[in-house]
XYZ file of C-alpha atoms in Angstrom:
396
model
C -5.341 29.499 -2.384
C -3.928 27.653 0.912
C -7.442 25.890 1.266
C -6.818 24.524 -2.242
C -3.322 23.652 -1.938
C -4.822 21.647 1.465
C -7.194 20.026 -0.261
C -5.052 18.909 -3.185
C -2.280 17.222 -0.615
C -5.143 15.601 1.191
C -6.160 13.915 -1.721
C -2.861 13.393 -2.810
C -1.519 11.343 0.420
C -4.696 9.269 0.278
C -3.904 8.261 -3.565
C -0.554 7.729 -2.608
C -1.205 5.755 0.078
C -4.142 3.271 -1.936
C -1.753 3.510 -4.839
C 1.299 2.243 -2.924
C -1.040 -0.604 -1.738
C -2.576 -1.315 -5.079
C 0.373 -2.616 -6.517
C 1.134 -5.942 -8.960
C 0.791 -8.247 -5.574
C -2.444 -6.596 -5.032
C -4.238 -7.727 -8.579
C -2.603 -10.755 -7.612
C -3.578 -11.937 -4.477
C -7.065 -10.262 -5.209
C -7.744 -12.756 -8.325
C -6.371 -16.019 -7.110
C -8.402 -15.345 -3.535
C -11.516 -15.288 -5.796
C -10.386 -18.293 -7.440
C -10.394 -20.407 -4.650
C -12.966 -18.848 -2.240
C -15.528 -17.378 -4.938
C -18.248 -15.138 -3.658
C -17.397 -15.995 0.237
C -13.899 -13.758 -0.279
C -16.013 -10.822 0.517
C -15.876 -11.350 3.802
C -12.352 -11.411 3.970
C -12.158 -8.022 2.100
C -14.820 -6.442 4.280
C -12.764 -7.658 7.213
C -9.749 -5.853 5.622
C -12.095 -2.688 5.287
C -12.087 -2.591 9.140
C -8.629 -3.717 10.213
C -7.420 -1.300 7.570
C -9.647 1.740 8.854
C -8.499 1.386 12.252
C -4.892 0.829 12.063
C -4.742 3.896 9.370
C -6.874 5.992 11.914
C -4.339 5.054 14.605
C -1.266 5.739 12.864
C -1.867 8.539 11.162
C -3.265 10.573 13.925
C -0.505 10.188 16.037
C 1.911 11.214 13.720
C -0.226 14.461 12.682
C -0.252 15.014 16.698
C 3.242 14.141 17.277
C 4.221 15.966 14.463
C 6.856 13.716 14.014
C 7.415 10.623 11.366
C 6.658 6.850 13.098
C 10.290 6.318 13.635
C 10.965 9.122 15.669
C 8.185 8.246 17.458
C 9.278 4.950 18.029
C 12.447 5.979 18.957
C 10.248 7.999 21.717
C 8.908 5.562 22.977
C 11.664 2.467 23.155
C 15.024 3.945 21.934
C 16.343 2.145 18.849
C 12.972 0.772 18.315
C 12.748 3.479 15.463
C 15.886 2.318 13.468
C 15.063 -1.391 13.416
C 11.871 -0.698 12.163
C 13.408 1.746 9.696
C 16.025 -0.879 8.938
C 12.720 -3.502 8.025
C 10.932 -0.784 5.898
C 14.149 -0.019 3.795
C 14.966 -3.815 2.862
C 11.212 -4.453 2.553
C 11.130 -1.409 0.180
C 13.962 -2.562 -1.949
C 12.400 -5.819 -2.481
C 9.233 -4.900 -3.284
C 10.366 -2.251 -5.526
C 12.022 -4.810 -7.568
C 8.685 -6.244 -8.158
C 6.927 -3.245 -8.649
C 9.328 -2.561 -11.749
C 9.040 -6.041 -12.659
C 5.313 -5.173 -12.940
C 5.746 -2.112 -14.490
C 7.393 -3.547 -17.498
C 5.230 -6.428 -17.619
C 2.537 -3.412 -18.524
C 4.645 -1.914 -21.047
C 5.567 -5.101 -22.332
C 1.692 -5.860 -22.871
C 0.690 -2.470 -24.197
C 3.651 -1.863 -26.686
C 5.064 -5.421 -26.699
C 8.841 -4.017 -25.431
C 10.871 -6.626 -23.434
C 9.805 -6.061 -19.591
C 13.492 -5.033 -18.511
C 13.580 -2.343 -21.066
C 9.600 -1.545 -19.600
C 10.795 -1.736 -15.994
C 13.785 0.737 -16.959
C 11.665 3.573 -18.822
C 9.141 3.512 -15.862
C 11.904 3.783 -13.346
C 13.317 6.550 -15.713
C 9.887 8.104 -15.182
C 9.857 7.524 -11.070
C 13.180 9.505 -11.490
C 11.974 12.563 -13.437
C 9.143 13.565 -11.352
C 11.719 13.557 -7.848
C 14.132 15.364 -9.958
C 11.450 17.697 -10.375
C 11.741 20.843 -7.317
C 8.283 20.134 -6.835
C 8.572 16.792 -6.837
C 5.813 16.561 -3.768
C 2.928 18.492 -5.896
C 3.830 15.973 -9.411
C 4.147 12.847 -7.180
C 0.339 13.984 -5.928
C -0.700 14.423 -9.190
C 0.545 11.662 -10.501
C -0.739 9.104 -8.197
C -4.590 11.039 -8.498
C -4.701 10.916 -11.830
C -3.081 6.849 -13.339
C -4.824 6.035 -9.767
C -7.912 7.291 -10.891
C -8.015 5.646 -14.929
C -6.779 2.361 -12.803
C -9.888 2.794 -10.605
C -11.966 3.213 -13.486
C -10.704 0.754 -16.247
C -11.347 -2.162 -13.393
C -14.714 -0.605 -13.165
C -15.771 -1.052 -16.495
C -14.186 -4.584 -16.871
C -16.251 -5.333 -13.471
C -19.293 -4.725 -15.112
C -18.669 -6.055 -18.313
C -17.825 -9.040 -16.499
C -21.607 -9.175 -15.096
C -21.157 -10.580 -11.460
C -23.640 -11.925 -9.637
C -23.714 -9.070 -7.227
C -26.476 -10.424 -5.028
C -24.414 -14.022 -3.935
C -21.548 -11.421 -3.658
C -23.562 -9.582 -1.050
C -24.917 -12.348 0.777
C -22.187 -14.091 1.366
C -19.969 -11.242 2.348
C -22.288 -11.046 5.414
C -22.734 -14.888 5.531
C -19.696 -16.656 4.218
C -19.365 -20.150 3.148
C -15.948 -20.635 4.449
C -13.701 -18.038 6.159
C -9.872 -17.739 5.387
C -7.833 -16.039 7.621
C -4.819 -16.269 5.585
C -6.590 -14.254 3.068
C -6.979 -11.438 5.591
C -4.107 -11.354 6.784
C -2.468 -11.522 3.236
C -5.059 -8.465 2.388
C -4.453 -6.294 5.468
C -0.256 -6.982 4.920
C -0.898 -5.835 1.529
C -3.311 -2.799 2.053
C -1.296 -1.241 4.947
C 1.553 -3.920 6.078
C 5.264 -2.360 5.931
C 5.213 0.992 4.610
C 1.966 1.237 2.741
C 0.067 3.169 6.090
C 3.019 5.411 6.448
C 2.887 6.479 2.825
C 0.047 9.533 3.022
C 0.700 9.785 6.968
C 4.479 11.255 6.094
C 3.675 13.344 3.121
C 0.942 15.170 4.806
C 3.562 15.914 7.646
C 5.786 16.832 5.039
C 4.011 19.166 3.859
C 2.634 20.660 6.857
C -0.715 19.561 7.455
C -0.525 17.999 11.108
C -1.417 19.358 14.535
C -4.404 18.858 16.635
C -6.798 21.344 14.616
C -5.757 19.519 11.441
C -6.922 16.241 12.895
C -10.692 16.385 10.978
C -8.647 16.616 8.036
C -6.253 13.649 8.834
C -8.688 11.507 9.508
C -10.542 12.395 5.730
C -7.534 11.617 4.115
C -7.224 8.786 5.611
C -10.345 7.154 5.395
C -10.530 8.431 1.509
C -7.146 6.474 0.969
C -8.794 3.209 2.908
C -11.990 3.678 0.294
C -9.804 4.056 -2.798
C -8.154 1.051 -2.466
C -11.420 -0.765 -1.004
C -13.393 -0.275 -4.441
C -10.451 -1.223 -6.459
C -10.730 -4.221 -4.244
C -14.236 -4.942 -4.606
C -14.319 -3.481 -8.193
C -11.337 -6.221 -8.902
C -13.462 -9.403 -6.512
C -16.536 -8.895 -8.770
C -14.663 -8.765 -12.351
C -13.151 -12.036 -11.493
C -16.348 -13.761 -9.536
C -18.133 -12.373 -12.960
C -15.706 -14.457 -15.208
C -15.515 -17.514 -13.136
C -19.544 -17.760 -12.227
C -19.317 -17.871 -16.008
C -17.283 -21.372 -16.087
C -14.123 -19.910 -17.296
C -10.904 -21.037 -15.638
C -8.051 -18.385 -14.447
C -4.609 -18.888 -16.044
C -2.389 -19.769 -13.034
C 0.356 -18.089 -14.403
C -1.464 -14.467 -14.759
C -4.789 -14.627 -13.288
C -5.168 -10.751 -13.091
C -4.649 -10.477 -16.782
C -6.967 -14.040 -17.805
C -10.006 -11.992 -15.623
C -9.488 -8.829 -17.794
C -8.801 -11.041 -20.903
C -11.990 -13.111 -20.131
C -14.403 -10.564 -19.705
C -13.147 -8.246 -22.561
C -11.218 -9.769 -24.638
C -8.431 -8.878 -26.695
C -8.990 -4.882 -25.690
C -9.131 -6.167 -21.763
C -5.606 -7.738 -22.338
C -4.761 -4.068 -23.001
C -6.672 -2.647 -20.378
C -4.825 -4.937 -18.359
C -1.793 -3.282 -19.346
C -2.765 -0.092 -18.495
C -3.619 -1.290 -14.966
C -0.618 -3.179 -14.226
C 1.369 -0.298 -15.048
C -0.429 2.429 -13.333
C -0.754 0.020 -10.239
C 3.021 -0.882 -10.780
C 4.511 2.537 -11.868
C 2.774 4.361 -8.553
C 3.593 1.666 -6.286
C 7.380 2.531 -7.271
C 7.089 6.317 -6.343
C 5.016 5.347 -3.207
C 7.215 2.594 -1.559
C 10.811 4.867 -2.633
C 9.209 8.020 -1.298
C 8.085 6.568 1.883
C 11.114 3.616 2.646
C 13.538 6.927 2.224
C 10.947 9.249 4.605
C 12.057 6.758 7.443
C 15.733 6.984 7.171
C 16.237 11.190 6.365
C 15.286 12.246 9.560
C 18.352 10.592 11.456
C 20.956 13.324 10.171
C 20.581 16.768 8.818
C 22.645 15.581 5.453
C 19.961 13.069 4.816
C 17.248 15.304 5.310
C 18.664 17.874 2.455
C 19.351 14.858 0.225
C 16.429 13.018 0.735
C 15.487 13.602 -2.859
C 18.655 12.356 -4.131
C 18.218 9.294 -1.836
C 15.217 8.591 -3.465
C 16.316 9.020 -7.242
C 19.393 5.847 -5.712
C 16.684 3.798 -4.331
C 14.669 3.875 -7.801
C 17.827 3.397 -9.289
C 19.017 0.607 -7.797
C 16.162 -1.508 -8.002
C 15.970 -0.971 -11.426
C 19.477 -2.481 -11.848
C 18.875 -5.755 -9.588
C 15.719 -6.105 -11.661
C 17.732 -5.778 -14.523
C 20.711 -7.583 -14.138
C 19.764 -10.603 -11.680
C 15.369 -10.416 -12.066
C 13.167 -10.936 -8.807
C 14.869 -12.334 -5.939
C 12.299 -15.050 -5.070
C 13.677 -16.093 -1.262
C 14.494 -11.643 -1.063
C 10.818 -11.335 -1.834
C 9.569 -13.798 0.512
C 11.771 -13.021 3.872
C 10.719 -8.757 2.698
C 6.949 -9.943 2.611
C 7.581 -11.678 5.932
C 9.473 -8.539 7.600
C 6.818 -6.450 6.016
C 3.755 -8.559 8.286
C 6.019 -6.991 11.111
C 6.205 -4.126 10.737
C 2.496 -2.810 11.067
C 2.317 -4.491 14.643
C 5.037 -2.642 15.710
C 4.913 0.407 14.598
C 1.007 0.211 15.700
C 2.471 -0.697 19.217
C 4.854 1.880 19.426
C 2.170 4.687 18.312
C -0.272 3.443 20.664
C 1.931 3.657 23.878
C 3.044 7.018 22.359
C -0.485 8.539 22.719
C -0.676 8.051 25.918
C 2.844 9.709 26.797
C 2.488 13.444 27.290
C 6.249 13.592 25.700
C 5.212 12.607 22.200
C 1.294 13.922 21.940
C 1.275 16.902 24.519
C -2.563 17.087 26.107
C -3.816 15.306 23.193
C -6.571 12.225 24.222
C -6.523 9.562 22.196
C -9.960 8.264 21.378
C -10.941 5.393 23.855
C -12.379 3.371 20.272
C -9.420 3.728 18.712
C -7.086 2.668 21.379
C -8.883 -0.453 22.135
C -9.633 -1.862 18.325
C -5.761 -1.035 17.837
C -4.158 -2.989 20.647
C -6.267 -5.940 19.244
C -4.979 -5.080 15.794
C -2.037 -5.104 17.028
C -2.481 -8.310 18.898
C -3.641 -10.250 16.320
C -1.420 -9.082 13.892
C 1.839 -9.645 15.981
C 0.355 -12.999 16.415
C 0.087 -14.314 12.669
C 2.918 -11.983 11.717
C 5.282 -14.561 13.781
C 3.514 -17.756 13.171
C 3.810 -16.542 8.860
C 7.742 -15.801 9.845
C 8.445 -18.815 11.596
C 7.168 -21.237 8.843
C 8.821 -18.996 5.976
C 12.537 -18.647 7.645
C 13.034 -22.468 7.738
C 12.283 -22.955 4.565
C 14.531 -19.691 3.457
C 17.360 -21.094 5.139
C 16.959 -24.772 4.486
């Protein structure tokens, strides 16, 4: 029975984890890359593969070591660090849970044709019933397996329908025509930027599954997460390389839904639908569940609330989406904040394996350690170049 329970949170954190990245930015960014760099965007995602493989291999052993959650680590490490990084993921999380809603009844508005603030309430209504739930851990786990799983397959079937030409999307992963590194840096900030690598690292600590001898196990959950949202990813590249190799043109104002409208038709703008909102809908129990699992471990009143914290967060996104919409300049200084945050929180874990402190005996693999600091490196790098060109313009 234990072994089962095991295996169902391991695959649970790694859906929530690729479901908290696959969100309404995600079909987004995915379709208008493709527009612009056609078949060569492969490279970009296979680069994301491997920046995404080691920085979620980093992180979340560490914290299954540590058996402690990244800001207490950081705090470890440099003290304070841990609350200004908390301080990042929490305004990050509100402002991308606005959109998530937004995106949410955007799905509900295509399926059943319902306004999308009356869609982004009912979802958010939904968000609230499964944390009001006392096993609110085992239904969130569910819940992101199974609408992660029809999203997974739905994009699938409109990938193939599509017909790509899978053989220029091959070659010129390996042997691009042009490379963009703003694309992989937008992909790797969107696949495990801000709290999205934190997501299945803190529920499998919550529910128990850390130590050294849990570590094989850690790093399967991991990786499983990283190949969920890879073959949405790839599943997502070739629907839309399949509809524009066939001379169509994307709709700039919804090119996710003009690639499943394309290649389908009328019953694609529906399957659209059904993927926005399953995208949407878990990216709004993911980024709640995880922005709140960085704050509840400062007091022993937050801990025992932390549910109750999360029902507020849901709750008050759902009004500012209501009553005021998305925040455009909110969104944009959150997405640049968010490009912080993996750098470091990726520095912070790496100095913590090597103190005896955090990770006891524990050796941290020599791979690992290197790949991450350039991670790191690089990340830190465009991270501040992307924030000083954005604040100006935020402030101007």
């Amino acid at each position: 029975m234990k072994k089962e329970s095991n295996i169902s949170v391991l695959l649970g954190a790694a859906f929530l984890m690729a479901t908290s990245a696959i969100g309404p930015g995600f079909l987004t960014q995915t379709t208008v890359f493709t527009g612009q760099l056609g078949a060569s965007f492969g490279f970009a995602i296979l680069a994301m593969i491997i920046i995404d493989a080691i920085a979620q291999l980093n992180v979340w052993r560490v914290i299954a070591v540590a058996k402690k959650p990244g800001q207490d680590i950081a705090n470890m490490v440099l003290p304070g660090l841990g609350y200004l990084v908390s301080a990042f993921v929490v305004f990050g999380g509100l402002a991308f849970n606005i959109g998530n809603l937004g995106g949410a009844g955007l799905g509900l508005n295509v399926l059943f044709g319902i306004s999308p603030i009356v869609g982004a309430l009912i979802s958010a209504a939904i968000a609230i019933f499964i944390f009001s739930s006392k096993e609110a851990g085992t239904l969130m786990d569910k819940f992101a397996q199974i609408a992660g799983g029809v999203m997974v397959l739905l994009t699938i079937y409109v990938a193939v329908t599509s017909h790509p030409p899978v053989g220029e999307a091959v070659t010129k992963t390996f042997v691009p025509d042009h490379i963009d590194l703003m694309s992989i840096v937008t992909l790797v900030g969107g696949s495990v930027g801000g709290y999205i690598t934190f997501a299945g690292g803190h529920r499998l600590l919550d529910a128990g599954i850390c130590g050294v001898d849990k570590l094989d196990e850690v790093n399967r959950s991991s990786l499983t997460g990283i190949g969920i949202t890879s073959v949405m990813r790839v599943f997502l590249f070739l629907a839309a390389l399949g509809v524009i190799s066939q001379g169509y043109t994307l709709d700039p104002a919804n090119p996710p839904a003009s690639v499943f409208k394309l290649a389908v038709g009328e019953v694609g703008y529906k399957i659209f639908g059904v993927v926005m909102w399953s995208a949407a809908i878990t990216s709004v129990i993911g980024c709640a569940y995880t922005s709140v699992s960085f704050i509840r471990t400062f007091s022993e009143g937050l801990n025992k609330n932390y549910r109750y914290l999360i029902i507020g967060f849901i709750i008050f996104s759902a009004a500012v989406f209501a009553f005021i919409g998305k925040p455009v300049k909110v969104l944009i200084l959150a997405g640049a904040l968010n490009g912080l945050i993996l750098p470091l929180v990726l520095g912070a874990l790496l100095l913590a394996a090597r103190k005896k402190t955090v990770v006891g005996d524990y050796h941290h693999p020599q791979f690992l350690t290197v790949t991450g600091w350039i991670i790191f490196a690089v990340m830190l790098c465009l991270a501040v170049e992307t924030a000083s060109k954005l604040l100006p313009k935020l402030l101007g």
